[in-house]
C-alpha cells in the first residue's frame, strides 16, 4: 500500500486524492482552506489545514515517509514552485507537480519536481486528436512521442492477417490487442483482421497517421 501526500485540495487535487484512495493508497490531503479540507475529508485517509510553502509545517508531515507527493496548486504558481522546492529539500522520494503552461513546467522541473503534469494541455491534445479523425477512438500518451491508440482498423487491413499487414516494418507501429464483439484478444501472426475490429496500436503519432491514411 502506497502512502501519498496531496498538497492542494482544489478540483484537480481532489480527483487525484479520491482515485488514489480508491486504489487503496493511504492519502494525506493538505490545503490552506478549511472549507476545502472539510470537503475532501470523507474521501481520504487523513487531511490537514496547512500552508505548503511553510517549511516547519511540511516537516511535521514527515515528507520522507511518503512514496509520492503531489503538488496540485496549478493556479498559484509561486506557491507551487516554493512547495515543490521544499519537498525536494526535505527528502521527498518523488514529487509530481501541476503546471498550467510550458514555462511553469520548465521552472518546476528545475526546482525539484521529478515529473510535471499539465492537465489542460494533455486534455486538449487528447480531445483534438480524437476528433480530428473518424478512425481514432481514444489514445494514451506513454512517453516522448509514443502513444497507444484505440482505433477502427483501416480498410486496407480488412481480410488480412498480421503477417500480411506487416505493420511493424511498413509503419513502425505494433498491433497490441484486438477488440472483437466485446472481447479482447492478443493477436498472432495469422490472426485475420475483420471490418468491425478495434485495434490497440503502439507507435509515434506520425506513424499511426501514416497507417490510417494508407489505402
PDB file of C-alpha atoms in Angstrom:
ATOM      1  CA  UNK A   1       0.000   0.000   0.000  1.00  0.00           C
ATOM      2  CA  UNK A   2       1.470   3.323  -1.058  1.00  0.00           C
ATOM      3  CA  UNK A   3       1.470   6.428   1.097  1.00  0.00           C
ATOM      4  CA  UNK A   4       0.540   9.590  -0.804  1.00  0.00           C
ATOM      5  CA  UNK A   5       0.612  13.295   0.034  1.00  0.00           C
ATOM      6  CA  UNK A   6      -1.593  15.664  -1.970  1.00  0.00           C
ATOM      7  CA  UNK A   7      -0.948  19.371  -1.400  1.00  0.00           C
ATOM      8  CA  UNK A   8      -3.820  21.382  -2.828  1.00  0.00           C
ATOM      9  CA  UNK A   9      -7.412  20.197  -2.416  1.00  0.00           C
ATOM     10  CA  UNK A  10      -8.859  22.001  -5.406  1.00  0.00           C
ATOM     11  CA  UNK A  11     -10.706  20.157  -8.151  1.00  0.00           C
ATOM     12  CA  UNK A  12      -7.624  18.524  -9.687  1.00  0.00           C
ATOM     13  CA  UNK A  13      -6.079  17.575  -6.349  1.00  0.00           C
ATOM     14  CA  UNK A  14      -9.381  16.180  -5.113  1.00  0.00           C
ATOM     15  CA  UNK A  15      -9.724  13.957  -8.191  1.00  0.00           C
ATOM     16  CA  UNK A  16      -6.221  12.586  -7.613  1.00  0.00           C
ATOM     17  CA  UNK A  17      -6.790  12.057  -3.887  1.00  0.00           C
ATOM     18  CA  UNK A  18     -10.100  10.270  -4.397  1.00  0.00           C
ATOM     19  CA  UNK A  19      -8.720   7.983  -7.066  1.00  0.00           C
ATOM     20  CA  UNK A  20      -5.595   7.137  -5.063  1.00  0.00           C
ATOM     21  CA  UNK A  21      -7.817   6.286  -2.100  1.00  0.00           C
ATOM     22  CA  UNK A  22      -9.956   4.051  -4.341  1.00  0.00           C
ATOM     23  CA  UNK A  23      -6.740   2.283  -5.348  1.00  0.00           C
ATOM     24  CA  UNK A  24      -6.137   1.543  -1.668  1.00  0.00           C
ATOM     25  CA  UNK A  25      -3.411   4.076  -1.088  1.00  0.00           C
ATOM     26  CA  UNK A  26      -3.108   5.947   2.185  1.00  0.00           C
ATOM     27  CA  UNK A  27      -3.792   9.561   1.252  1.00  0.00           C
ATOM     28  CA  UNK A  28      -2.967  12.670   3.248  1.00  0.00           C
ATOM     29  CA  UNK A  29      -4.559  15.829   1.802  1.00  0.00           C
ATOM     30  CA  UNK A  30      -3.311  19.306   2.699  1.00  0.00           C
ATOM     31  CA  UNK A  31      -4.816  22.695   1.890  1.00  0.00           C
ATOM     32  CA  UNK A  32      -4.715  26.161   3.409  1.00  0.00           C
ATOM     33  CA  UNK A  33      -8.509  26.401   3.113  1.00  0.00           C
ATOM     34  CA  UNK A  34     -10.592  24.895   5.913  1.00  0.00           C
ATOM     35  CA  UNK A  35     -13.574  24.559   3.562  1.00  0.00           C
ATOM     36  CA  UNK A  36     -11.506  22.558   1.065  1.00  0.00           C
ATOM     37  CA  UNK A  37     -10.272  20.234   3.808  1.00  0.00           C
ATOM     38  CA  UNK A  38     -13.805  19.710   5.104  1.00  0.00           C
ATOM     39  CA  UNK A  39     -14.939  18.829   1.580  1.00  0.00           C
ATOM     40  CA  UNK A  40     -12.190  16.305   0.933  1.00  0.00           C
ATOM     41  CA  UNK A  41     -12.035  14.737   4.406  1.00  0.00           C
ATOM     42  CA  UNK A  42     -14.646  11.988   3.738  1.00  0.00           C
ATOM     43  CA  UNK A  43     -12.651  10.704   0.757  1.00  0.00           C
ATOM     44  CA  UNK A  44      -9.097  10.437   2.128  1.00  0.00           C
ATOM     45  CA  UNK A  45      -7.250   8.709   4.953  1.00  0.00           C
ATOM     46  CA  UNK A  46      -6.370  11.979   6.647  1.00  0.00           C
ATOM     47  CA  UNK A  47      -6.386  15.704   5.928  1.00  0.00           C
ATOM     48  CA  UNK A  48      -4.821  18.790   7.493  1.00  0.00           C
ATOM     49  CA  UNK A  49      -5.196  22.518   7.157  1.00  0.00           C
ATOM     50  CA  UNK A  50      -1.790  23.998   6.432  1.00  0.00           C
ATOM     51  CA  UNK A  51       0.412  26.081   4.161  1.00  0.00           C
ATOM     52  CA  UNK A  52       2.524  24.040   1.758  1.00  0.00           C
ATOM     53  CA  UNK A  53       5.027  26.892   1.498  1.00  0.00           C
ATOM     54  CA  UNK A  54       5.734  26.722   5.240  1.00  0.00           C
ATOM     55  CA  UNK A  55       8.810  24.587   5.835  1.00  0.00           C
ATOM     56  CA  UNK A  56       8.054  23.936   9.503  1.00  0.00           C
ATOM     57  CA  UNK A  57       4.556  22.730   8.688  1.00  0.00           C
ATOM     58  CA  UNK A  58       5.875  20.403   5.989  1.00  0.00           C
ATOM     59  CA  UNK A  59       8.408  18.965   8.432  1.00  0.00           C
ATOM     60  CA  UNK A  60       5.562  17.930  10.750  1.00  0.00           C
ATOM     61  CA  UNK A  61       4.169  15.754   7.936  1.00  0.00           C
ATOM     62  CA  UNK A  62       7.270  13.549   7.700  1.00  0.00           C
ATOM     63  CA  UNK A  63       7.802  14.135   3.992  1.00  0.00           C
ATOM     64  CA  UNK A  64      10.293  11.288   3.501  1.00  0.00           C
ATOM     65  CA  UNK A  65       7.655   8.780   4.677  1.00  0.00           C
ATOM     66  CA  UNK A  66       5.509   9.309   1.575  1.00  0.00           C
ATOM     67  CA  UNK A  67       6.035   7.280  -1.575  1.00  0.00           C
ATOM     68  CA  UNK A  68       4.857  10.159  -3.749  1.00  0.00           C
ATOM     69  CA  UNK A  69       3.950  13.812  -3.173  1.00  0.00           C
ATOM     70  CA  UNK A  70       1.562  15.649  -5.491  1.00  0.00           C
ATOM     71  CA  UNK A  71       1.631  19.453  -5.702  1.00  0.00           C
ATOM     72  CA  UNK A  72      -1.663  20.454  -7.311  1.00  0.00           C
ATOM     73  CA  UNK A  73      -1.564  24.241  -6.833  1.00  0.00           C
ATOM     74  CA  UNK A  74      -1.637  24.944 -10.564  1.00  0.00           C
ATOM     75  CA  UNK A  75      -3.306  28.370 -10.341  1.00  0.00           C
ATOM     76  CA  UNK A  76      -0.957  29.581  -7.617  1.00  0.00           C
ATOM     77  CA  UNK A  77       2.368  29.131  -9.356  1.00  0.00           C
ATOM     78  CA  UNK A  78       4.611  30.880  -6.836  1.00  0.00           C
ATOM     79  CA  UNK A  79       3.206  28.681  -4.066  1.00  0.00           C
ATOM     80  CA  UNK A  80       3.529  25.618  -6.269  1.00  0.00           C
ATOM     81  CA  UNK A  81       7.160  26.395  -7.024  1.00  0.00           C
ATOM     82  CA  UNK A  82       8.035  27.030  -3.365  1.00  0.00           C
ATOM     83  CA  UNK A  83       6.247  23.871  -2.214  1.00  0.00           C
ATOM     84  CA  UNK A  84       7.913  21.755  -4.883  1.00  0.00           C
ATOM     85  CA  UNK A  85      11.362  23.050  -3.923  1.00  0.00           C
ATOM     86  CA  UNK A  86      10.747  22.497  -0.195  1.00  0.00           C
ATOM     87  CA  UNK A  87       9.505  18.951  -0.716  1.00  0.00           C
ATOM     88  CA  UNK A  88      12.648  18.129  -2.663  1.00  0.00           C
ATOM     89  CA  UNK A  89      14.859  19.667   0.024  1.00  0.00           C
ATOM     90  CA  UNK A  90      13.021  17.744   2.751  1.00  0.00           C
ATOM     91  CA  UNK A  91      13.789  14.413   1.114  1.00  0.00           C
ATOM     92  CA  UNK A  92      10.613  13.602  -0.803  1.00  0.00           C
ATOM     93  CA  UNK A  93      11.027  10.345  -2.721  1.00  0.00           C
ATOM     94  CA  UNK A  94       9.030  11.569  -5.720  1.00  0.00           C
ATOM     95  CA  UNK A  95       7.458  14.959  -6.398  1.00  0.00           C
ATOM     96  CA  UNK A  96       4.816  15.383  -9.088  1.00  0.00           C
ATOM     97  CA  UNK A  97       3.716  18.970  -9.667  1.00  0.00           C
ATOM     98  CA  UNK A  98       0.988  20.556 -11.733  1.00  0.00           C
ATOM     99  CA  UNK A  99       1.702  23.213 -14.357  1.00  0.00           C
ATOM    100  CA  UNK A 100      -0.649  25.294 -16.480  1.00  0.00           C
ATOM    101  CA  UNK A 101       1.839  26.295 -19.187  1.00  0.00           C
ATOM    102  CA  UNK A 102       5.218  25.337 -20.643  1.00  0.00           C
ATOM    103  CA  UNK A 103       7.173  27.991 -18.749  1.00  0.00           C
ATOM    104  CA  UNK A 104       5.840  26.750 -15.420  1.00  0.00           C
ATOM    105  CA  UNK A 105       6.738  23.212 -16.391  1.00  0.00           C
ATOM    106  CA  UNK A 106      10.380  24.166 -17.018  1.00  0.00           C
ATOM    107  CA  UNK A 107      10.706  26.017 -13.706  1.00  0.00           C
ATOM    108  CA  UNK A 108       9.132  23.189 -11.719  1.00  0.00           C
ATOM    109  CA  UNK A 109      11.468  20.608 -13.257  1.00  0.00           C
ATOM    110  CA  UNK A 110      14.450  22.818 -12.448  1.00  0.00           C
ATOM    111  CA  UNK A 111      13.328  23.279  -8.844  1.00  0.00           C
ATOM    112  CA  UNK A 112      12.743  19.781  -7.569  1.00  0.00           C
ATOM    113  CA  UNK A 113       9.847  18.237  -9.487  1.00  0.00           C
ATOM    114  CA  UNK A 114      10.520  14.701 -10.701  1.00  0.00           C
ATOM    115  CA  UNK A 115       7.576  14.918 -13.046  1.00  0.00           C
ATOM    116  CA  UNK A 116       5.182  17.655 -14.153  1.00  0.00           C
ATOM    117  CA  UNK A 117       1.582  17.115 -15.180  1.00  0.00           C
ATOM    118  CA  UNK A 118      -0.103  19.569 -17.494  1.00  0.00           C
ATOM    119  CA  UNK A 119      -3.801  18.557 -17.453  1.00  0.00           C
ATOM    120  CA  UNK A 120      -5.139  21.390 -19.622  1.00  0.00           C
ATOM    121  CA  UNK A 121      -2.639  20.716 -22.397  1.00  0.00           C
ATOM    122  CA  UNK A 122      -2.980  16.946 -22.113  1.00  0.00           C
ATOM    123  CA  UNK A 123      -6.777  17.118 -22.227  1.00  0.00           C
ATOM    124  CA  UNK A 124      -6.715  19.483 -25.210  1.00  0.00           C
ATOM    125  CA  UNK A 125      -4.283  17.204 -27.060  1.00  0.00           C
ATOM    126  CA  UNK A 126      -6.431  14.153 -26.355  1.00  0.00           C
ATOM    127  CA  UNK A 127      -9.666  15.790 -27.476  1.00  0.00           C
ATOM    128  CA  UNK A 128      -8.149  17.359 -30.596  1.00  0.00           C
ATOM    129  CA  UNK A 129      -6.522  14.085 -31.667  1.00  0.00           C
ATOM    130  CA  UNK A 130      -9.673  12.068 -31.028  1.00  0.00           C
ATOM    131  CA  UNK A 131     -11.993  14.342 -33.004  1.00  0.00           C
ATOM    132  CA  UNK A 132      -9.593  15.128 -35.837  1.00  0.00           C
ATOM    133  CA  UNK A 133     -10.063  11.605 -37.202  1.00  0.00           C
ATOM    134  CA  UNK A 134     -13.083   9.346 -37.571  1.00  0.00           C
ATOM    135  CA  UNK A 135     -10.811   6.341 -37.049  1.00  0.00           C
ATOM    136  CA  UNK A 136      -9.234   7.287 -33.699  1.00  0.00           C
ATOM    137  CA  UNK A 137     -11.479   6.411 -30.762  1.00  0.00           C
ATOM    138  CA  UNK A 138      -9.043   7.244 -27.985  1.00  0.00           C
ATOM    139  CA  UNK A 139      -5.344   7.425 -27.217  1.00  0.00           C
ATOM    140  CA  UNK A 140      -2.974   7.297 -24.270  1.00  0.00           C
ATOM    141  CA  UNK A 141       0.362   9.070 -24.045  1.00  0.00           C
ATOM    142  CA  UNK A 142       3.222   6.875 -22.827  1.00  0.00           C
ATOM    143  CA  UNK A 143       6.387   8.979 -23.065  1.00  0.00           C
ATOM    144  CA  UNK A 144       8.130  11.271 -25.519  1.00  0.00           C
ATOM    145  CA  UNK A 145       6.328  10.792 -28.852  1.00  0.00           C
ATOM    146  CA  UNK A 146       4.931   7.314 -28.162  1.00  0.00           C
ATOM    147  CA  UNK A 147       1.216   6.673 -27.781  1.00  0.00           C
ATOM    148  CA  UNK A 148      -1.214   3.778 -27.585  1.00  0.00           C
ATOM    149  CA  UNK A 149      -4.122   4.399 -29.945  1.00  0.00           C
ATOM    150  CA  UNK A 150      -7.538   2.786 -29.905  1.00  0.00           C
ATOM    151  CA  UNK A 151      -8.736   2.900 -33.487  1.00  0.00           C
ATOM    152  CA  UNK A 152     -11.044   1.482 -36.087  1.00  0.00           C
ATOM    153  CA  UNK A 153      -8.941  -0.734 -38.322  1.00  0.00           C
ATOM    154  CA  UNK A 154      -8.136   0.780 -41.742  1.00  0.00           C
ATOM    155  CA  UNK A 155      -9.960  -0.716 -44.722  1.00  0.00           C
ATOM    156  CA  UNK A 156      -6.606  -1.783 -46.159  1.00  0.00           C
ATOM    157  CA  UNK A 157      -6.282  -4.239 -43.240  1.00  0.00           C
ATOM    158  CA  UNK A 158      -9.659  -5.930 -43.739  1.00  0.00           C
ATOM    159  CA  UNK A 159      -9.373  -9.650 -44.504  1.00  0.00           C
ATOM    160  CA  UNK A 160      -5.610  -9.719 -43.979  1.00  0.00           C
ATOM    161  CA  UNK A 161      -3.652 -11.374 -41.199  1.00  0.00           C
ATOM    162  CA  UNK A 162      -0.989  -9.573 -39.183  1.00  0.00           C
ATOM    163  CA  UNK A 163       1.823 -11.095 -41.213  1.00  0.00           C
ATOM    164  CA  UNK A 164       0.324  -9.701 -44.414  1.00  0.00           C
ATOM    165  CA  UNK A 165      -0.305  -6.285 -42.870  1.00  0.00           C
ATOM    166  CA  UNK A 166       3.306  -6.206 -41.615  1.00  0.00           C
ATOM    167  CA  UNK A 167       2.576  -3.047 -39.597  1.00  0.00           C
ATOM    168  CA  UNK A 168       5.864  -3.006 -37.718  1.00  0.00           C
ATOM    169  CA  UNK A 169       8.035  -2.965 -40.839  1.00  0.00           C
ATOM    170  CA  UNK A 170       5.788  -0.812 -43.027  1.00  0.00           C
ATOM    171  CA  UNK A 171       4.619   1.773 -40.491  1.00  0.00           C
ATOM    172  CA  UNK A 172       6.815   1.259 -37.413  1.00  0.00           C
ATOM    173  CA  UNK A 173       3.802   0.504 -35.211  1.00  0.00           C
ATOM    174  CA  UNK A 174       2.870  -2.546 -33.140  1.00  0.00           C
ATOM    175  CA  UNK A 175      -0.631  -4.036 -33.027  1.00  0.00           C
ATOM    176  CA  UNK A 176      -1.012  -4.908 -29.340  1.00  0.00           C
ATOM    177  CA  UNK A 177      -4.563  -6.217 -28.994  1.00  0.00           C
ATOM    178  CA  UNK A 178      -7.776  -6.546 -30.960  1.00  0.00           C
ATOM    179  CA  UNK A 179     -11.231  -5.905 -29.518  1.00  0.00           C
ATOM    180  CA  UNK A 180     -13.830  -8.031 -31.296  1.00  0.00           C
ATOM    181  CA  UNK A 181     -17.505  -8.404 -30.351  1.00  0.00           C
ATOM    182  CA  UNK A 182     -16.813  -7.050 -26.872  1.00  0.00           C
ATOM    183  CA  UNK A 183     -13.885  -9.386 -26.236  1.00  0.00           C
ATOM    184  CA  UNK A 184     -10.171  -8.540 -26.239  1.00  0.00           C
ATOM    185  CA  UNK A 185      -7.721 -10.927 -27.865  1.00  0.00           C
ATOM    186  CA  UNK A 186      -3.960 -10.994 -28.241  1.00  0.00           C
ATOM    187  CA  UNK A 187      -3.421 -11.421 -31.986  1.00  0.00           C
ATOM    188  CA  UNK A 188      -0.929 -13.826 -33.511  1.00  0.00           C
ATOM    189  CA  UNK A 189       0.743 -13.590 -36.903  1.00  0.00           C
ATOM    190  CA  UNK A 190      -2.125 -15.480 -38.561  1.00  0.00           C
ATOM    191  CA  UNK A 191      -4.962 -13.511 -36.919  1.00  0.00           C
ATOM    192  CA  UNK A 192      -7.203 -12.124 -39.679  1.00  0.00           C
ATOM    193  CA  UNK A 193      -8.479  -8.577 -39.195  1.00  0.00           C
ATOM    194  CA  UNK A 194     -12.249  -8.162 -39.571  1.00  0.00           C
ATOM    195  CA  UNK A 195     -14.010  -4.924 -40.639  1.00  0.00           C
ATOM    196  CA  UNK A 196     -15.575  -4.256 -37.219  1.00  0.00           C
ATOM    197  CA  UNK A 197     -12.389  -4.916 -35.230  1.00  0.00           C
ATOM    198  CA  UNK A 198     -10.974  -2.266 -32.925  1.00  0.00           C
ATOM    199  CA  UNK A 199      -7.173  -2.274 -32.700  1.00  0.00           C
ATOM    200  CA  UNK A 200      -4.910  -1.010 -29.962  1.00  0.00           C
ATOM    201  CA  UNK A 201      -1.621   0.012 -31.545  1.00  0.00           C
ATOM    202  CA  UNK A 202       1.622   1.414 -30.175  1.00  0.00           C
ATOM    203  CA  UNK A 203       3.692   3.933 -32.067  1.00  0.00           C
ATOM    204  CA  UNK A 204       4.554   7.543 -32.764  1.00  0.00           C
ATOM    205  CA  UNK A 205       1.676   9.785 -33.805  1.00  0.00           C
ATOM    206  CA  UNK A 206       3.033  10.327 -37.308  1.00  0.00           C
ATOM    207  CA  UNK A 207       3.437   6.586 -37.865  1.00  0.00           C
ATOM    208  CA  UNK A 208      -0.147   5.864 -36.828  1.00  0.00           C
ATOM    209  CA  UNK A 209      -1.465   8.636 -39.098  1.00  0.00           C
ATOM    210  CA  UNK A 210       0.534   7.141 -41.966  1.00  0.00           C
ATOM    211  CA  UNK A 211      -1.037   3.715 -41.362  1.00  0.00           C
ATOM    212  CA  UNK A 212      -4.542   5.180 -41.234  1.00  0.00           C
ATOM    213  CA  UNK A 213      -4.064   7.105 -44.472  1.00  0.00           C
ATOM    214  CA  UNK A 214      -2.587   4.157 -46.372  1.00  0.00           C
ATOM    215  CA  UNK A 215      -5.043   2.887 -48.947  1.00  0.00           C
TER     216      UNK A 215
END
